[in-house]
Coordinates of C-alpha atoms in Angstrom, one line a residue:
Chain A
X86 CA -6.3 22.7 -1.5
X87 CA -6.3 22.6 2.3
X88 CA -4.3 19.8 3.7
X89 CA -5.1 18.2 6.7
X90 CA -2.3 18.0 9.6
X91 CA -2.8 14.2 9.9
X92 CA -2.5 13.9 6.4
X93 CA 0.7 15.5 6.4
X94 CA 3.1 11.7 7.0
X95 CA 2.7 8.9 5.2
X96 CA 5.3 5.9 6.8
X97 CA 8.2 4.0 6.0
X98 CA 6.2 2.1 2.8
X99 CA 6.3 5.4 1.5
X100 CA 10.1 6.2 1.4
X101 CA 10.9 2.0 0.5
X102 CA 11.8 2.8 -3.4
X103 CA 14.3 5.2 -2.9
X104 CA 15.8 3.4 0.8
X105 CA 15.6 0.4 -1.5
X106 CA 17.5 1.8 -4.3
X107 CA 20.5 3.2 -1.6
X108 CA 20.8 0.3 0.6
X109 CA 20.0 -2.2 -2.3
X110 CA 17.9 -4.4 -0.1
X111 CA 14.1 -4.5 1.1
X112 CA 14.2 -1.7 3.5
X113 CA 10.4 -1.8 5.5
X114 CA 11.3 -5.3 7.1
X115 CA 13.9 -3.9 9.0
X116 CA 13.3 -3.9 12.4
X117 CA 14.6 -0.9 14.4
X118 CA 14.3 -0.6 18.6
X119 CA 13.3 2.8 19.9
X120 CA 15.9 4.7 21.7
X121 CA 13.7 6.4 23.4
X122 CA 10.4 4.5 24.1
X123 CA 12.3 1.0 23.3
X124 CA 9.4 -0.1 21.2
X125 CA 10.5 -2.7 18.2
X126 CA 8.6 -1.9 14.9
X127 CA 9.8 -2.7 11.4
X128 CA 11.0 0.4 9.3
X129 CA 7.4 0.3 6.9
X130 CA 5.5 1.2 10.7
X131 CA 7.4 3.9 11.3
X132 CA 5.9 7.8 10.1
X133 CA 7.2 9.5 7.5
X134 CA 7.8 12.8 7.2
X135 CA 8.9 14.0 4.0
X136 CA 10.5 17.5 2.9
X137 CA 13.6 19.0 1.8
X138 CA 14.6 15.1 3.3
X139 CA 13.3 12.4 4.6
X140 CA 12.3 11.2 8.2
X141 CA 11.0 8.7 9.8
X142 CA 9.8 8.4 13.2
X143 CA 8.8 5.7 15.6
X144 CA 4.6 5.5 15.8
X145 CA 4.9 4.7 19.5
X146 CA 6.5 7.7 20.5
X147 CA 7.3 9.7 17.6
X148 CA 11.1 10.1 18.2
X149 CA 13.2 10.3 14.9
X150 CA 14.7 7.4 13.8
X151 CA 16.1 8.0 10.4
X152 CA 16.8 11.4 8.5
X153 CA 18.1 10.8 5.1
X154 CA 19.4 14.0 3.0
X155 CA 19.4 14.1 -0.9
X156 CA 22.0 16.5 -1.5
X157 CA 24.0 16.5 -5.4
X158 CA 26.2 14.5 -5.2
X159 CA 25.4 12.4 -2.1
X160 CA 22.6 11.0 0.2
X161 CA 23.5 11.7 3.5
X162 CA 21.7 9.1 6.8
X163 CA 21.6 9.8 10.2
X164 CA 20.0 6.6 12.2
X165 CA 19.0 6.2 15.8
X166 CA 17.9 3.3 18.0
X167 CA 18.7 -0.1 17.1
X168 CA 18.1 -1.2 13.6
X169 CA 18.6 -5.1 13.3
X170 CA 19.0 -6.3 9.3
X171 CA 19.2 -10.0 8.7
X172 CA 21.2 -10.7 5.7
X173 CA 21.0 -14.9 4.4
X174 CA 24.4 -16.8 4.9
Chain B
X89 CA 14.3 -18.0 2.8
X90 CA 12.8 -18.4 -0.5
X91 CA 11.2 -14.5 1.1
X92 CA 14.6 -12.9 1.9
X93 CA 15.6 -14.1 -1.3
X94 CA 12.8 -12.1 -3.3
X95 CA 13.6 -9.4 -0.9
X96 CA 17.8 -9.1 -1.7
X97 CA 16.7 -7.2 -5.5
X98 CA 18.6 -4.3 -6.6
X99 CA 16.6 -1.8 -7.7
X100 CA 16.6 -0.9 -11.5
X101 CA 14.3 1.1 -14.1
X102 CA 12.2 -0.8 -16.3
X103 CA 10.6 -0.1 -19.5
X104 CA 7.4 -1.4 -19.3
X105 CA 4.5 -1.2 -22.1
X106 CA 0.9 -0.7 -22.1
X107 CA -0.6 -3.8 -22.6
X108 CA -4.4 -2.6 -22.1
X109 CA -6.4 0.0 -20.0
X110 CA -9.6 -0.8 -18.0
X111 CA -11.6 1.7 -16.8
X112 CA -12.5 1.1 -13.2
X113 CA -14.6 4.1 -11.9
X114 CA -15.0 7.5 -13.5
X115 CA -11.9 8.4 -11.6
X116 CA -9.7 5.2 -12.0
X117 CA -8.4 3.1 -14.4
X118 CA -6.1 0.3 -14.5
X119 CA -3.3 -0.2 -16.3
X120 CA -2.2 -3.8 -17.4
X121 CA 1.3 -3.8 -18.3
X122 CA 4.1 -6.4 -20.1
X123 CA 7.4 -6.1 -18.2
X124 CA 10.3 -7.6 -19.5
X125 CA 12.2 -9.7 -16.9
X126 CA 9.7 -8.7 -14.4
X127 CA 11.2 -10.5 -11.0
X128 CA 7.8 -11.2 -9.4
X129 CA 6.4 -9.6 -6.6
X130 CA 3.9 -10.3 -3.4
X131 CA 0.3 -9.6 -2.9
X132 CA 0.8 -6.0 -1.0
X133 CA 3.5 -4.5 -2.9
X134 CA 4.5 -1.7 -5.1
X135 CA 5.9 0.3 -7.8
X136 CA 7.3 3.4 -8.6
X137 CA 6.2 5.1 -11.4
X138 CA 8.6 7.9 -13.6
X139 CA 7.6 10.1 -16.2
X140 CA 10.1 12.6 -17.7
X141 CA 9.3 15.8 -19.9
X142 CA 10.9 17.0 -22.9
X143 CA 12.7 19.5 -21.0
X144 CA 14.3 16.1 -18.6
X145 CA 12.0 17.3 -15.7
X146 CA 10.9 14.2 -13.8
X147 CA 8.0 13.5 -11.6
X148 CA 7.9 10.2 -9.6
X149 CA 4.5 8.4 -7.6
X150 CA 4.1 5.0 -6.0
X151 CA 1.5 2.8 -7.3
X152 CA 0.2 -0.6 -5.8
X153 CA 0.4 -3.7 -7.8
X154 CA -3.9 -4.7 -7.9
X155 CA -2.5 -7.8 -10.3
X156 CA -1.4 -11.3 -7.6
X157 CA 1.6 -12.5 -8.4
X158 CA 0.0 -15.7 -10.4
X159 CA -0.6 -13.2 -12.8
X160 CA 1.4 -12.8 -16.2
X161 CA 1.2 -8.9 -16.5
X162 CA 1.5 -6.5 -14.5
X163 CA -1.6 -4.5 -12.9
X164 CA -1.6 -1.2 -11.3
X165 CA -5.2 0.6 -10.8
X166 CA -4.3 4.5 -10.7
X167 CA -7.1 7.1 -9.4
X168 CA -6.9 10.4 -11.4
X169 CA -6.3 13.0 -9.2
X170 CA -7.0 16.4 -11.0
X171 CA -4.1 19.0 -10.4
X172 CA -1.6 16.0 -10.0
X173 CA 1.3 15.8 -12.2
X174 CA 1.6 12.1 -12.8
X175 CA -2.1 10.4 -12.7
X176 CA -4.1 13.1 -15.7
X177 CA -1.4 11.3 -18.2
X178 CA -1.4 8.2 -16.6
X179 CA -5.3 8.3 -16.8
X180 CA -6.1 10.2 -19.6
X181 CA -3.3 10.1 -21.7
X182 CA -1.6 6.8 -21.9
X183 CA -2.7 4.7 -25.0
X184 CA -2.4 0.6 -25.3
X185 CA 1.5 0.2 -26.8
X186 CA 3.1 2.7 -24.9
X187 CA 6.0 2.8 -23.0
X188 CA 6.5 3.6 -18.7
X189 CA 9.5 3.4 -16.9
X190 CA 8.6 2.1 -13.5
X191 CA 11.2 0.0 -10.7
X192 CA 9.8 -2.6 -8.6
X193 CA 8.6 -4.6 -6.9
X194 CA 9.1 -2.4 -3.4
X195 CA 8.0 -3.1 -0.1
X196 CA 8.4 -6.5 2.3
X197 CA 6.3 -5.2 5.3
X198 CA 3.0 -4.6 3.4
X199 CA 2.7 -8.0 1.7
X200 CA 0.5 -11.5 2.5
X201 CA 1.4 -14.7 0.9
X202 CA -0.9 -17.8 1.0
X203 CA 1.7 -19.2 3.5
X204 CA 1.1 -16.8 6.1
X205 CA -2.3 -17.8 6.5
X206 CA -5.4 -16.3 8.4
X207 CA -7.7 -15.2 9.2
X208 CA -7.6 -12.0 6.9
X209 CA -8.7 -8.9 7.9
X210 CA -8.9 -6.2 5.0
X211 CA -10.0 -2.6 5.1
X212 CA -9.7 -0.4 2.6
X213 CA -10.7 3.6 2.1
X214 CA -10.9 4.4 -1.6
X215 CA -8.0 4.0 -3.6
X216 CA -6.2 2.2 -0.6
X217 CA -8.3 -1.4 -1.8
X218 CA -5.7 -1.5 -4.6
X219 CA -3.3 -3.8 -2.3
X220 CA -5.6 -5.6 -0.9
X221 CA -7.3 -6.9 -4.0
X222 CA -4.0 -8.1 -4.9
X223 CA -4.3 -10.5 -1.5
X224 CA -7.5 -11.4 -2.4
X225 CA -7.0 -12.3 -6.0
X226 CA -3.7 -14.3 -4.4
X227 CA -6.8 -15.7 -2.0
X228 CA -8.2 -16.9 -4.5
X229 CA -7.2 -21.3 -4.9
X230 CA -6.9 -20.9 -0.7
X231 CA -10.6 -20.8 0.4
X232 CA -9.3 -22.0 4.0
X233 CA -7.8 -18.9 4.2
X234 CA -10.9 -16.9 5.8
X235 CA -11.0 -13.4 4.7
X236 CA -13.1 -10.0 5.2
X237 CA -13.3 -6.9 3.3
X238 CA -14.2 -3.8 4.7
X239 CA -14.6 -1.2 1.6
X240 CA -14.9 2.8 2.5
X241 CA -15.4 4.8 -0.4
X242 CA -17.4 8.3 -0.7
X243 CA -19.8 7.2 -2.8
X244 CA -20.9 4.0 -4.3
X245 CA -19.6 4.8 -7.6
X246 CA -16.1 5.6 -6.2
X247 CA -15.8 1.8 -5.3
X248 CA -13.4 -0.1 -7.1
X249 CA -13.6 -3.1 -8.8
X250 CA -17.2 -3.7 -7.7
X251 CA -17.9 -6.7 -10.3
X252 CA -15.1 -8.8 -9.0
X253 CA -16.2 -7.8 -5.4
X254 CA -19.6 -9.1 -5.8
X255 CA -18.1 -12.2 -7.0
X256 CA -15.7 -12.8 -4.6
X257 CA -18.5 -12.9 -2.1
X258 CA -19.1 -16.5 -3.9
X259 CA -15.5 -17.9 -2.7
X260 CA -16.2 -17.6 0.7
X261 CA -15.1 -13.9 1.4
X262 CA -17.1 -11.3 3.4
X263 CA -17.0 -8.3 2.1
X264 CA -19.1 -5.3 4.2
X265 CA -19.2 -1.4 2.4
X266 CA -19.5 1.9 4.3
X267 CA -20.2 5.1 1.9
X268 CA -19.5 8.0 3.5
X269 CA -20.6 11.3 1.4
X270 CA -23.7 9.9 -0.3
X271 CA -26.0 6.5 -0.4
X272 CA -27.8 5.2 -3.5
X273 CA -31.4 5.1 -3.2
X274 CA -31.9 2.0 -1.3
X275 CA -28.9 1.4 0.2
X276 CA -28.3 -1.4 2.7
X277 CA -24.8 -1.1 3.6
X278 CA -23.0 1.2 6.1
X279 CA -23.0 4.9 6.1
X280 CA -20.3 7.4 7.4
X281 CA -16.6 6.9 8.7
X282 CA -15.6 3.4 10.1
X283 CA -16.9 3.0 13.5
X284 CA -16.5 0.2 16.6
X285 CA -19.5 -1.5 15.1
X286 CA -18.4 -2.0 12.0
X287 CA -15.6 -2.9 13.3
X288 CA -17.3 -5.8 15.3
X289 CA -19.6 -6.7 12.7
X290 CA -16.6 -7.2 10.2
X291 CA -15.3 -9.8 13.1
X292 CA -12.6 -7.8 14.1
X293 CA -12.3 -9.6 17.8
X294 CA -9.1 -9.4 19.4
X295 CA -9.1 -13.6 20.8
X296 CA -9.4 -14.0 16.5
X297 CA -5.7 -13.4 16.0
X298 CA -6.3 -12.1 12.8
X299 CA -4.1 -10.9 10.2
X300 CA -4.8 -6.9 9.8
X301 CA -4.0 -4.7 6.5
X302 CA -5.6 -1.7 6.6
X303 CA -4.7 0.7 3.4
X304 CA -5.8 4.2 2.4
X305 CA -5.1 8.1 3.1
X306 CA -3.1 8.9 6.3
X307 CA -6.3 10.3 8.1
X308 CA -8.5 6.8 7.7
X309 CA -5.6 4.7 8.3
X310 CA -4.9 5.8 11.8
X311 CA -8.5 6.4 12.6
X312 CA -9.5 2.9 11.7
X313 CA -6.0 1.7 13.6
X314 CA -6.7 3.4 16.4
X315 CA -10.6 1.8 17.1
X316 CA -9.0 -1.7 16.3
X317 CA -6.0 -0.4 19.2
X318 CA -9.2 0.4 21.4
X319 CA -11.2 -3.0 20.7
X320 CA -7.9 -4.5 22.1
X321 CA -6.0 -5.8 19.2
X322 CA -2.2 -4.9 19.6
X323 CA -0.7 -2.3 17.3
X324 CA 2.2 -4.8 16.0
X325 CA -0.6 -6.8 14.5
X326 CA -1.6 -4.5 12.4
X327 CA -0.2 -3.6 8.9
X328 CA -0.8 -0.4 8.1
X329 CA -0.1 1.5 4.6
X330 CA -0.4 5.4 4.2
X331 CA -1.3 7.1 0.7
X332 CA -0.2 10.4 1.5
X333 CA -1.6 14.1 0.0
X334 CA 1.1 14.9 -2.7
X335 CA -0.7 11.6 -4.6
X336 CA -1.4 12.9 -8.3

């Protein structure tokens, strides 16, 4: 089966289960600010590329915002920009 | 509030059972499940799915909940993709009474509640119409809520849920087809990929302030996102949701 290069991201909805099941909260409503481009999109907008790990990238500008790293024994995050999570008082 | 509080769930794996299977297509079928405890979800969201050999191998695949929240069991509509790992059982193995482990409901981003109101813009290629029937069958009681369907599927036998479509029409929502490979003999809808006109002619103004969900592989979602970006309508408005090429 060929693959298309477009067809090779999905976005953030696709990468919610396991995001939901480490941070044990909703993960696509969180909003994150692009470092680079300084657009605000929620974390379900961004693209996601997924390999050996997971990241996800801002649809404005495509800068990485997220790489997340299954390894054994531990899931490892890097995160860039400004990711804003409400949590009720 | 009552929202963040849905959204605050630990995630945890359910046993669900096979309440029923109804063939949609040729290449899809739903699956109506009982799941204990189920928490409730929105209109938009979705589960994941694991099956595990004898050997402990597991395979893992999101599905979209097709059932509205009202609902007391739990719908998923799977398409059968033929080398895939999860969707030949799923579709052609799975009997009424058995069991499926499955964690949900995921996603917050990808949802529409009565609440948030109109007008409702829906577009859909193939298997991505799974989410947004669960809007519309949330539509439902809320007529004032105005809503169109825009349905792109290969051919017209490849459309889902094409009973409840045609009936749907009857409470006040538009609902426009394009088939892109082949057209019935006859055929007075759209043919070939989403273009501007369709576009127009499924009211897709930018002074509408609509509410935009477009759903399906990666490839239609940011073609048909990108025309709406070119008619003027600004990318933030627009909820996208992208079924990648490792489905199966």
């Amino acid at each position: 089966m060929t693959v298309d290069a477009a067809e090779l991201h999905t976005d953030g909805n696709a990468a919610a289960g396991l995001l939901q099941q480490i941070f044990m909260a909703e993960f696509t409503t969180l909003e994150r600010t692009c470092q680079s481009c300084g657009d605000r999109n929620p974390a379900g907008a961004h693209l996601c590329y997924e390999g050996a790990g997971i990241v996800l990238r801002c649809p404005n500008c495509s800068d990485v915002g997220l790489r997340l790293a299954a390894l054994p024994d531990q899931y490892v995050f890097e995160l860039r920009g400004t990711w804003t999570r409400r949590i009720e008082s | 509030m009552e929202r963040l509080r849905t959204l605050r769930a630990p995630l945890t794996w359910r046993i669900a059972t096979v309440n029923e299977l109804q063939p949609e297509t040729t290449h899809a079928t739903t699956l109506v499940l009982d799941v204990p405890d189920w928490p409730g979800h929105l209109a938009g969201q979705h589960v994941d799915v694991r099956l595990t050999a004898e050997d402990g191998y597991q395979a893992e695949r999101s599905y979209s909940i097709a059932s509205p929240p009202e609902d007391s069991h739990l719908a998923l509509t799977v398409e059968n993709i033929a080398d895939g790992e999860v969707s030949p059982y799923l579709t052609g193995v799975l009997r009424a009474g058995d069991e499926l482990e499955l964690r949900g409901p995921i996603g917050g981003y990808f949802t529409w509640e009565v609440a948030d109101g109109g007008p409702l813009l829906l577009l859909g290629g193939g298997s991505g119409l799974v989410p947004l029937m669960a809007m519309l069958r949330h539509r439902d009681d809320a007529r004032s809520v105005e809503a169109t369907v825009l349905v792109s599927a290969r051919t017209w036998d490849d459309v889902l849920y094409r009973n409840e479509l045609a009936k749907v029409v009857e409470n006040d929502v538009t609902v426009h087809y394009t088939l892109t490979r082949e057209q019935p003999p006859g055929w007075t809808g759209w043919a070939g990929r989403v273009n501007e006109e369709m576009l127009r002619a499924s009211g897709a103004e930018p002074s509408r302030q609509l509410r935009v969900y477009i759903c399906g592989p990666t490839g239609f979602v940011e073609h048909v996102a990108d025309l709406l970006v070119q008619l003027g309508h600004n990318p933030h408005d627009i909820k996208t949701e992208r079924f990648g090429p490792t489905g199966g």
